[in-house]
XYZ file of N, CA, C and O in Angstrom:
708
model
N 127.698 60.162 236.436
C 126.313 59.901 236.757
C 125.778 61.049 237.611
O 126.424 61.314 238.625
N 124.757 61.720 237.355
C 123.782 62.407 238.333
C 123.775 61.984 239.760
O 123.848 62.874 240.606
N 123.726 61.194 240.001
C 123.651 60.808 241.701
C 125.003 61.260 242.087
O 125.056 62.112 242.974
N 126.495 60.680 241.387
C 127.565 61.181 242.089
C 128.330 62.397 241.969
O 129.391 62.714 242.508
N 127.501 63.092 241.062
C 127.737 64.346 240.669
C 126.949 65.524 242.019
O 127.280 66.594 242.528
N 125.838 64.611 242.154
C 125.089 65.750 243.207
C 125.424 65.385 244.444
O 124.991 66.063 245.376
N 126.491 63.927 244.778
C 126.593 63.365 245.931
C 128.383 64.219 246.299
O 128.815 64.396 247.438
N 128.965 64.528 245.280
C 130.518 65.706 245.284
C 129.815 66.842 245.648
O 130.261 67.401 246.650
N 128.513 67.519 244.948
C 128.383 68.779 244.746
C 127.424 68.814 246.272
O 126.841 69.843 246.613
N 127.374 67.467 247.138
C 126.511 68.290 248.633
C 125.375 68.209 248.246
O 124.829 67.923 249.312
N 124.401 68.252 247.348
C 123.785 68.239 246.930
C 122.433 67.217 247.184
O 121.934 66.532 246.290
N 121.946 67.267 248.618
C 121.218 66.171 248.839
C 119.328 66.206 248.317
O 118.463 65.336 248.416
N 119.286 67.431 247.839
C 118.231 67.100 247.073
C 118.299 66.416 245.728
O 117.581 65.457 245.442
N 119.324 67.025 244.797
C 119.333 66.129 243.620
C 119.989 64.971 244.085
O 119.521 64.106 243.346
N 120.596 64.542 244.671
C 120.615 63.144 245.288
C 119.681 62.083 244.926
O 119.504 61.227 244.058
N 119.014 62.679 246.320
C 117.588 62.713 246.341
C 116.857 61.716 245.228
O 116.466 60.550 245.293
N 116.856 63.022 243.857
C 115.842 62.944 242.884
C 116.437 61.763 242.063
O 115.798 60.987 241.353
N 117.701 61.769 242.275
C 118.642 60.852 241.432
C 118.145 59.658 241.651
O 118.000 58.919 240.677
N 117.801 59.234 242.864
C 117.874 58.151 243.343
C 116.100 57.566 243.341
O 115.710 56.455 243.701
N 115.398 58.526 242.905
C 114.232 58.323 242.278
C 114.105 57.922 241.087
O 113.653 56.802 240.849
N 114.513 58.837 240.052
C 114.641 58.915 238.622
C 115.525 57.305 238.189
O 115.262 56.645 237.184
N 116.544 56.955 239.190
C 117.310 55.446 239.087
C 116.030 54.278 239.455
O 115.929 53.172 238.922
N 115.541 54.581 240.010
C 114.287 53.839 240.922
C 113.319 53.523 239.513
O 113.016 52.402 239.107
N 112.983 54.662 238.982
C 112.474 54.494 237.686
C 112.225 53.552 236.836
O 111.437 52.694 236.439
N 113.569 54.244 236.681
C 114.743 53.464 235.421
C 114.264 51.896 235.570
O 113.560 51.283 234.767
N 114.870 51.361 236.904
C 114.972 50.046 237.412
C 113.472 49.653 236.950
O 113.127 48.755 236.183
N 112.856 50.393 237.497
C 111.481 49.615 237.847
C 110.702 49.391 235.848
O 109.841 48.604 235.455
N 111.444 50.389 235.113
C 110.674 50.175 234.072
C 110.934 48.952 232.847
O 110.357 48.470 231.872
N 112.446 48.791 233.759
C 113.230 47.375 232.930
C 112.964 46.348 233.892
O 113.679 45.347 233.851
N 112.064 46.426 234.742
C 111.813 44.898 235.294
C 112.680 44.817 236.469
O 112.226 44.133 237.386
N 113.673 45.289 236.629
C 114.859 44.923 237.283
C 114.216 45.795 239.111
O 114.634 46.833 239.625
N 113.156 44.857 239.607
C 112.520 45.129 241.068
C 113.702 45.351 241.862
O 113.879 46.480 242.322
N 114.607 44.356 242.108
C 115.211 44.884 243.196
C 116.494 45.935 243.507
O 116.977 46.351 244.561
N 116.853 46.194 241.920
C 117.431 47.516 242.343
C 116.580 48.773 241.988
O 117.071 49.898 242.082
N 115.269 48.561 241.568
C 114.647 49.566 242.186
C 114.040 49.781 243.261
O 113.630 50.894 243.589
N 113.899 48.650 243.996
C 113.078 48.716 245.223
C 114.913 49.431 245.929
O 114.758 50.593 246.306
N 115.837 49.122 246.045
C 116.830 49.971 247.009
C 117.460 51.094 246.721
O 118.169 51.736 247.496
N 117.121 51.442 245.195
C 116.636 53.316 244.962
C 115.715 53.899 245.728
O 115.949 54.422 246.818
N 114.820 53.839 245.274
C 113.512 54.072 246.240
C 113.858 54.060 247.560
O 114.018 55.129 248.149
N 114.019 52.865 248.193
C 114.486 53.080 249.820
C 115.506 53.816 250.260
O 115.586 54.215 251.422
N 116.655 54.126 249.042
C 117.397 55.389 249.264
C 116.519 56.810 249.282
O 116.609 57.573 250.244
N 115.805 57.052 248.327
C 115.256 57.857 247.948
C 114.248 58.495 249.412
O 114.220 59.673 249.766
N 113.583 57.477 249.990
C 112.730 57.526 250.977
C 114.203 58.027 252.137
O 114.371 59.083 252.746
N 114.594 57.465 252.113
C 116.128 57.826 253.330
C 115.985 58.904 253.028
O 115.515 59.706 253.834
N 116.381 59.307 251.644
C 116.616 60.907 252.007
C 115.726 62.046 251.805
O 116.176 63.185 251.928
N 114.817 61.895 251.582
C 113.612 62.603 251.346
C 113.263 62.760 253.153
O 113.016 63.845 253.679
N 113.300 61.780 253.707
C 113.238 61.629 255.530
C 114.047 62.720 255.744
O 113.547 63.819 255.985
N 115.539 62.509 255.672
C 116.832 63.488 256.199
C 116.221 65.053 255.693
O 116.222 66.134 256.283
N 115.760 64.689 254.471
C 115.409 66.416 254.164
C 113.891 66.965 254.953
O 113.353 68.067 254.838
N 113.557 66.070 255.568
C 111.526 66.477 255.878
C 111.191 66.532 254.383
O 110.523 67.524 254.092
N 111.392 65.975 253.688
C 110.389 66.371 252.414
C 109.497 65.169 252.355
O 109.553 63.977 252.053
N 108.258 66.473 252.992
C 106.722 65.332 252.882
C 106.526 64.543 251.447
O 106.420 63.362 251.116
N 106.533 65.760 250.800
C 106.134 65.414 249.120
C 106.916 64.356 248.707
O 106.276 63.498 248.099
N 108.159 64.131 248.850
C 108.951 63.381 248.425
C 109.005 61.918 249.095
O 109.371 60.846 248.615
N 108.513 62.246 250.366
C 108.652 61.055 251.324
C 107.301 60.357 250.648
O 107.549 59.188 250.355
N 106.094 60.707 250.358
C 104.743 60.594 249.903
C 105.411 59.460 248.555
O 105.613 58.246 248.593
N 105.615 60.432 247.471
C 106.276 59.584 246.220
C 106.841 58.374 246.430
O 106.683 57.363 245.746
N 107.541 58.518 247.454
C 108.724 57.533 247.445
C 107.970 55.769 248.090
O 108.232 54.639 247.677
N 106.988 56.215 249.226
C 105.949 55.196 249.695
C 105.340 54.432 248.828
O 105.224 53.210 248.924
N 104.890 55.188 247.868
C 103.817 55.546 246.510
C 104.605 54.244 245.618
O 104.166 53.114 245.407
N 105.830 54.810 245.218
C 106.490 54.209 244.304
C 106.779 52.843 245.168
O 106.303 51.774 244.786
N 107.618 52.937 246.402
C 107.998 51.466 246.888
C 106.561 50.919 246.660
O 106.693 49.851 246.062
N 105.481 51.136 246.836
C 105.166 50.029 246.933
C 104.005 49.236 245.711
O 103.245 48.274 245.830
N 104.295 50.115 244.604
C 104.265 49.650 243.273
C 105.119 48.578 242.769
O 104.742 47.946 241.783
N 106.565 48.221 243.510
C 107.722 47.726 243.799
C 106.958 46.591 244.204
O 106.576 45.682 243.467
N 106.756 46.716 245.480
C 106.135 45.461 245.979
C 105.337 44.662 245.788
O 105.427 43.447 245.962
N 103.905 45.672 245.160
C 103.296 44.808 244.884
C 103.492 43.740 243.548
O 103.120 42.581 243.361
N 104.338 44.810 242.639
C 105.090 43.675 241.442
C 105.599 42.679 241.756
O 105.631 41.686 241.029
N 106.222 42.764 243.187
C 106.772 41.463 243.655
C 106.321 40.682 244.185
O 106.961 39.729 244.629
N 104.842 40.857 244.336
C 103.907 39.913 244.954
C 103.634 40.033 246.139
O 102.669 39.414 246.588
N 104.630 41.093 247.189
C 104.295 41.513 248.568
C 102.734 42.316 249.400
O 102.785 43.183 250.272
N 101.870 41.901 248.994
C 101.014 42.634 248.743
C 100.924 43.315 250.254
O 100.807 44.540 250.291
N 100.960 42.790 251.142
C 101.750 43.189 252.572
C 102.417 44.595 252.736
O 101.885 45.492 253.390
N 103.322 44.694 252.255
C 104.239 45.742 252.383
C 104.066 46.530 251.332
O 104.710 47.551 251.088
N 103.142 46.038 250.661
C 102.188 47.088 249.032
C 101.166 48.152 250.538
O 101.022 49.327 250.876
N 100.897 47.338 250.801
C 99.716 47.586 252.112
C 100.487 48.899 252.642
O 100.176 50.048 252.328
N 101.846 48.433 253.743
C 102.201 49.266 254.383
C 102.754 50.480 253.869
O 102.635 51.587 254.395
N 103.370 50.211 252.807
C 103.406 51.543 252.105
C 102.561 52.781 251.767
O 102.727 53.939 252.149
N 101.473 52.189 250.841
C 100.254 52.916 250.558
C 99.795 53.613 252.008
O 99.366 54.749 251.808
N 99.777 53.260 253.277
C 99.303 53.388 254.143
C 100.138 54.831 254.677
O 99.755 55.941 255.048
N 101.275 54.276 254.527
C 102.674 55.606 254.885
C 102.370 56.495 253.867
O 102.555 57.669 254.187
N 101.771 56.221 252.217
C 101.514 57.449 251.410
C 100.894 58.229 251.998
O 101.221 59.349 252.391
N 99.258 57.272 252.169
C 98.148 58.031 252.841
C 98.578 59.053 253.947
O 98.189 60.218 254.033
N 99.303 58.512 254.636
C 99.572 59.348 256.509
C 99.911 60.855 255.577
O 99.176 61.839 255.506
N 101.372 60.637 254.860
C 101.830 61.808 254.390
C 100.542 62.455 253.622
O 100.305 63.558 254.114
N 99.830 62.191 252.798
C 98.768 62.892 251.765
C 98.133 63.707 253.108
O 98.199 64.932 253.215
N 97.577 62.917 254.002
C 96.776 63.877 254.900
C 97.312 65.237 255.706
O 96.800 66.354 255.775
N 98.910 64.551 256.465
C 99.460 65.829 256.770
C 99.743 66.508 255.816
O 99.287 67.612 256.112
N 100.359 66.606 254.517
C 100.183 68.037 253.409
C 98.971 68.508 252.573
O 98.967 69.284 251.618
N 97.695 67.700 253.298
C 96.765 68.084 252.702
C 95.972 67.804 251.262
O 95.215 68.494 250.578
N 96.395 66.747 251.161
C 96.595 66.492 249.640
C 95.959 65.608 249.178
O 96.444 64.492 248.992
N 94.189 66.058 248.767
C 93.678 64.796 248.693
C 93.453 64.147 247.502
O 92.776 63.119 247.508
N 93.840 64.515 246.642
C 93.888 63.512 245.303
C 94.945 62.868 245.697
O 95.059 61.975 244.858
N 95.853 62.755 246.503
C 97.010 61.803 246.542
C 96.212 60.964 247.901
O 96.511 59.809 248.202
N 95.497 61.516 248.398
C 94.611 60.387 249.606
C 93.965 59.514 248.671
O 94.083 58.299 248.511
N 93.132 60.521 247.979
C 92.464 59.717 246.931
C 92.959 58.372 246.320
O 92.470 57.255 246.484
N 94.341 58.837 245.370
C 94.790 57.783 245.076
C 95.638 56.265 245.836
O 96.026 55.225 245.304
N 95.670 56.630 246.936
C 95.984 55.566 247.937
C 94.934 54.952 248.580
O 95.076 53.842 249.094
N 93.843 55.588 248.607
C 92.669 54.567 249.436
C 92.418 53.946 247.919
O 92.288 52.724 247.845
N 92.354 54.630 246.872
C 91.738 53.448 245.702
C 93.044 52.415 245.477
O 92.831 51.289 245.029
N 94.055 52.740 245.725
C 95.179 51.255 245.497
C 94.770 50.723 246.598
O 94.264 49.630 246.344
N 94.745 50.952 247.639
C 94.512 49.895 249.106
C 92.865 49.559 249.057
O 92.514 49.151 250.164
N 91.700 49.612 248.051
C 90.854 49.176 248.297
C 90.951 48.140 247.038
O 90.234 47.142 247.112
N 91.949 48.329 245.658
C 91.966 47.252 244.275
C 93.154 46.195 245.556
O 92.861 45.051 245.903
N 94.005 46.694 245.882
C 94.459 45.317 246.682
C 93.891 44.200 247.883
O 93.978 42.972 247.859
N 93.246 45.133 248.989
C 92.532 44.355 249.558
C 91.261 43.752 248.558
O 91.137 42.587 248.936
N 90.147 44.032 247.336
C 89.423 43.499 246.908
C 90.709 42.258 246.526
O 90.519 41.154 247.038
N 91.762 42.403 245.803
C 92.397 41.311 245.045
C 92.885 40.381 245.827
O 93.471 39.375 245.428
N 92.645 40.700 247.086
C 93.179 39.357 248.489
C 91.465 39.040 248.826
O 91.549 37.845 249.112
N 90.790 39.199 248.887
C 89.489 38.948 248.866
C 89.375 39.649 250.534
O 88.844 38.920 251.371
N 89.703 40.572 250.839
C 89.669 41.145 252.260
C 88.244 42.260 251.928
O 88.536 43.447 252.075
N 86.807 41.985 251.515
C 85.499 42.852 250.758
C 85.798 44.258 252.219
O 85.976 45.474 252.152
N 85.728 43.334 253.330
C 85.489 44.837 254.339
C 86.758 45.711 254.226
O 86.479 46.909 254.277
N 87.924 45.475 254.103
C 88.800 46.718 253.885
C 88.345 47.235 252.894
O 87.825 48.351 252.885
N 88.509 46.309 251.671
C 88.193 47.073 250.595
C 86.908 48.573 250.147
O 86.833 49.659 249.571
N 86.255 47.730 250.804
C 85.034 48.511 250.521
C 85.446 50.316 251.357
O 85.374 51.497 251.020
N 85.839 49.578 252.471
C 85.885 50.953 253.485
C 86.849 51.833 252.169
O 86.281 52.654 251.450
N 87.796 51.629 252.068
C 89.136 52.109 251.457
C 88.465 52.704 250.039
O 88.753 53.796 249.548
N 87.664 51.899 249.583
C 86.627 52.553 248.165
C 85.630 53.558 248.945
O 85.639 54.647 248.371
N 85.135 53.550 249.595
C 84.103 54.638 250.258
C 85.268 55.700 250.562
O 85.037 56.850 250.187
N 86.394 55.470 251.146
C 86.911 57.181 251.123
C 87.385 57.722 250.038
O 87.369 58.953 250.062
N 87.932 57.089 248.800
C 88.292 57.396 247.773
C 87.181 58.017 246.581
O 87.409 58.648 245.549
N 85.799 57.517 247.237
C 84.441 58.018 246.951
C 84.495 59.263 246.918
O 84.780 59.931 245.924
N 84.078 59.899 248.607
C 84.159 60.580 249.218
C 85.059 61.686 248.997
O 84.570 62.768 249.321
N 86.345 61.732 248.496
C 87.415 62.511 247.940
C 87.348 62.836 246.499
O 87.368 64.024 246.175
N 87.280 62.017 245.701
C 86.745 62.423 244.520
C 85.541 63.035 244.307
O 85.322 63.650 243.263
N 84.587 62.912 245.351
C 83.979 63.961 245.383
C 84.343 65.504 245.493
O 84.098 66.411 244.698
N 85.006 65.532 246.725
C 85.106 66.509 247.063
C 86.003 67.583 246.106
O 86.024 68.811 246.185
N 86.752 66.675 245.153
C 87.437 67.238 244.083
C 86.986 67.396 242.891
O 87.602 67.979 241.999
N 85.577 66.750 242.753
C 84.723 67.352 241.514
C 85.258 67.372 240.353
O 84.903 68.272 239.591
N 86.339 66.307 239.864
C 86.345 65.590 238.768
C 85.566 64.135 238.452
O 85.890 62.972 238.689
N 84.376 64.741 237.801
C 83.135 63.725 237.178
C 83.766 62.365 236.790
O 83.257 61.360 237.285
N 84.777 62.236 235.990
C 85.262 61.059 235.587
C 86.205 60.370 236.663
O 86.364 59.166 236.467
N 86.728 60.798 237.540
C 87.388 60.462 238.848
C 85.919 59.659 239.691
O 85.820 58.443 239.852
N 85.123 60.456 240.035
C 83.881 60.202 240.636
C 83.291 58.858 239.928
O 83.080 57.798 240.517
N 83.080 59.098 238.628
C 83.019 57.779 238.209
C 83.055 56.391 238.332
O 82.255 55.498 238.612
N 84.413 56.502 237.990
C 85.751 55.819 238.288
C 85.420 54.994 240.081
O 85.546 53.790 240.305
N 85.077 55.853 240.919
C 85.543 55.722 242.627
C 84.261 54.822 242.618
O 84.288 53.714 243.152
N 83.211 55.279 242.044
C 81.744 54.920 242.049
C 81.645 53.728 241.924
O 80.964 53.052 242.695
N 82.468 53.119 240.686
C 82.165 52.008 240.207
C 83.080 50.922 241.212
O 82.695 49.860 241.701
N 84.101 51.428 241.301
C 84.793 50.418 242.233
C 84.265 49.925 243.397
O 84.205 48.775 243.830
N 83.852 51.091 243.883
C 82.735 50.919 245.527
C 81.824 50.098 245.105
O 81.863 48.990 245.639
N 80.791 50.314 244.108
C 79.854 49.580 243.774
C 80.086 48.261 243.783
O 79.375 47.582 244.524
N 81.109 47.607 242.982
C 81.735 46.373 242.757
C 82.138 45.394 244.231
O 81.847 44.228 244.495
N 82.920 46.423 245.015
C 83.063 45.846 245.993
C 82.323 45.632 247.304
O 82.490 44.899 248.279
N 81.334 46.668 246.903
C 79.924 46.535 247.879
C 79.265 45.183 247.574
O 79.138 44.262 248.381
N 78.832 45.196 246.197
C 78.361 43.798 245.470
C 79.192 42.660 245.905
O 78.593 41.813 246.568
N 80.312 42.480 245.700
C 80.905 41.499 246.058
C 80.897 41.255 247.610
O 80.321 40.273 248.077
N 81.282 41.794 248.073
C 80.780 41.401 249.660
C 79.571 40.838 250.170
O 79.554 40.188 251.216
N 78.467 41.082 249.413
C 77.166 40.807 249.585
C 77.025 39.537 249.170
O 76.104 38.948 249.735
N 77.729 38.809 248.237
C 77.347 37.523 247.294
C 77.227 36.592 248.004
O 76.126 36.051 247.904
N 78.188 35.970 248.995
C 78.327 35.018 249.224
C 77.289 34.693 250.294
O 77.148 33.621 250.882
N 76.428 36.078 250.469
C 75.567 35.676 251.566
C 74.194 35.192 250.567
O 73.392 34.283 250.782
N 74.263 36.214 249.349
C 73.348 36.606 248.778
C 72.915 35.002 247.947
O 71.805 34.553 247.660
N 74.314 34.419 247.730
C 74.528 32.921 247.074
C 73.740 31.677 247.905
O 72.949 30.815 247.521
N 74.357 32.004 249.294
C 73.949 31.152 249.976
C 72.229 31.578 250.223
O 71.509 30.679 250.659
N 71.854 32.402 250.052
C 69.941 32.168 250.384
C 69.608 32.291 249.054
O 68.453 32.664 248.845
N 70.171 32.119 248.286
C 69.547 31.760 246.586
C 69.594 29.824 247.235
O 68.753 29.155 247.834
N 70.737 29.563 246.826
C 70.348 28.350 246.964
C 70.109 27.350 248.360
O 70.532 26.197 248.433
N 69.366 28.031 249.406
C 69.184 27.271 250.948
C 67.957 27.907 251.482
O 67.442 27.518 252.531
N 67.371 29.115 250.600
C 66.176 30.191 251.584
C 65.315 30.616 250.625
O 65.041 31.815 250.587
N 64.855 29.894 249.873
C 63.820 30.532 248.451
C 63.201 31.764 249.138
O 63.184 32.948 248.799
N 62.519 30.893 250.588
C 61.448 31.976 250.645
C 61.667 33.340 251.428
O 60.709 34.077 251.659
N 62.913 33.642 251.815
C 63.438 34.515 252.397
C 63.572 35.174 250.827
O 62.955 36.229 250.677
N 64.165 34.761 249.885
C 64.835 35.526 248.393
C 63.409 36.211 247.843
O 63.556 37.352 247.403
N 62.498 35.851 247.818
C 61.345 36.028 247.382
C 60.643 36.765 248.090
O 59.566 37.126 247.614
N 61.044 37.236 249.499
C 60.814 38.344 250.160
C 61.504 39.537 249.776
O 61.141 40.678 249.490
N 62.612 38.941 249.854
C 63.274 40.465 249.423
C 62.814 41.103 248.201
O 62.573 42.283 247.945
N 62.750 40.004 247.485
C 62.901 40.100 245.692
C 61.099 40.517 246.079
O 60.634 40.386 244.947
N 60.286 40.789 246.684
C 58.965 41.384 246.484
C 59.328 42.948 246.917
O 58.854 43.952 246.387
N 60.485 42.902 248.239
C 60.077 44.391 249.162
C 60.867 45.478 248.077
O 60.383 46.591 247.870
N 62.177 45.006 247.393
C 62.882 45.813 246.448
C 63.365 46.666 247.333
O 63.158 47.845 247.046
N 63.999 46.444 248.413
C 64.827 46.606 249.397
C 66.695 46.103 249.459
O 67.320 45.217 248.876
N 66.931 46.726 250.044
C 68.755 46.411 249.947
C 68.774 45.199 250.394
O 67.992 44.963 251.315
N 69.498 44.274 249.984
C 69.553 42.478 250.309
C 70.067 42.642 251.725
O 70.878 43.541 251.946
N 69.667 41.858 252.686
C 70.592 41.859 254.464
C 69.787 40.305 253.783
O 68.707 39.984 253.285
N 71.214 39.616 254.177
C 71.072 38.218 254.554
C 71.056 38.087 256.176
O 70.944 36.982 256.705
């Protein structure tokens, strides 16, 4: 096997990768929990080596892990450990892609104010990276979760405040309940 081939040969980067590429494997046959303790190898040693990039992946991946497993928690803390790493190497399509997983999970726990925040920076980054269909993409999610946050106020003076709704609905102004 690759892992004990690079684990004779000293070899703690392909280790390393081994123990990613196994992580994979696991994760693509269903089989969560021996990929979730690839991965946490993988993260071990990506740590021992300083490898940001790798330490980044490895967050990334655990917690694709997790959230398959329903942890949406430790989906959370992960993504969060991606993010830290994306910012110290600079790396903002990988910011990018962690504020948009941490803003589809908090929308899917119904948490609208993380979410939204977490869609506004993923906005904001895809901007700044000037792929149109990325931008898109960030646009619509924000939008969605802006909307949704608004409803339940927006619900409640539909049916309790006609004449407040009928103000707004004249000024064509942003709804504030």
């Amino acid at each position: 096997m690759c892992r004990d081939a690079a684990r004779e040969a000293e070899d703690d980067l392909a280790e390393a990768m081994a123990y990613f590429q196994l992580g994979r494997a696991y994760h693509s046959l269903d089989d969560l929990t021996s990929s979730l303790s690839h991965y946490e190898e993988y993260l071990k040693k990506c740590k021992a080596l300083d490898d940001k990039v790798g330490e980044g992946n490895a967050s990334y991946a655990l917690a694709g892990v997790h959230e398959a497993m329903g942890d949406k928690s430790k989906a959370v803390r992960c993504l969060e450990a991606y993010y830290e790493v994306a910012q110290t190497t600079g790396e903002l399509q990988s910011q990018g892609e962690a504020c948009t997983r941490l803003g589809v999970i908090y929308h899917g726990m119904g948490d609208d104010t993380n979410a939204v925040h977490y869609f506004e920076k993923a906005f904001e980054m895809t901007r700044s990276l000037g792929d149109q269909k990325s931008v898109a993409i960030a646009r619509v999610n924000l939008g969605v979760a802006r909307g949704h946050s608004k409803l339940s106020s927006f619900l409640r003076t539909v049916n309790t405040d006609m004449s407040s709704l009928l103000k707004w609905k004249s000024r064509r102004t942003p709804f504030e309940a």
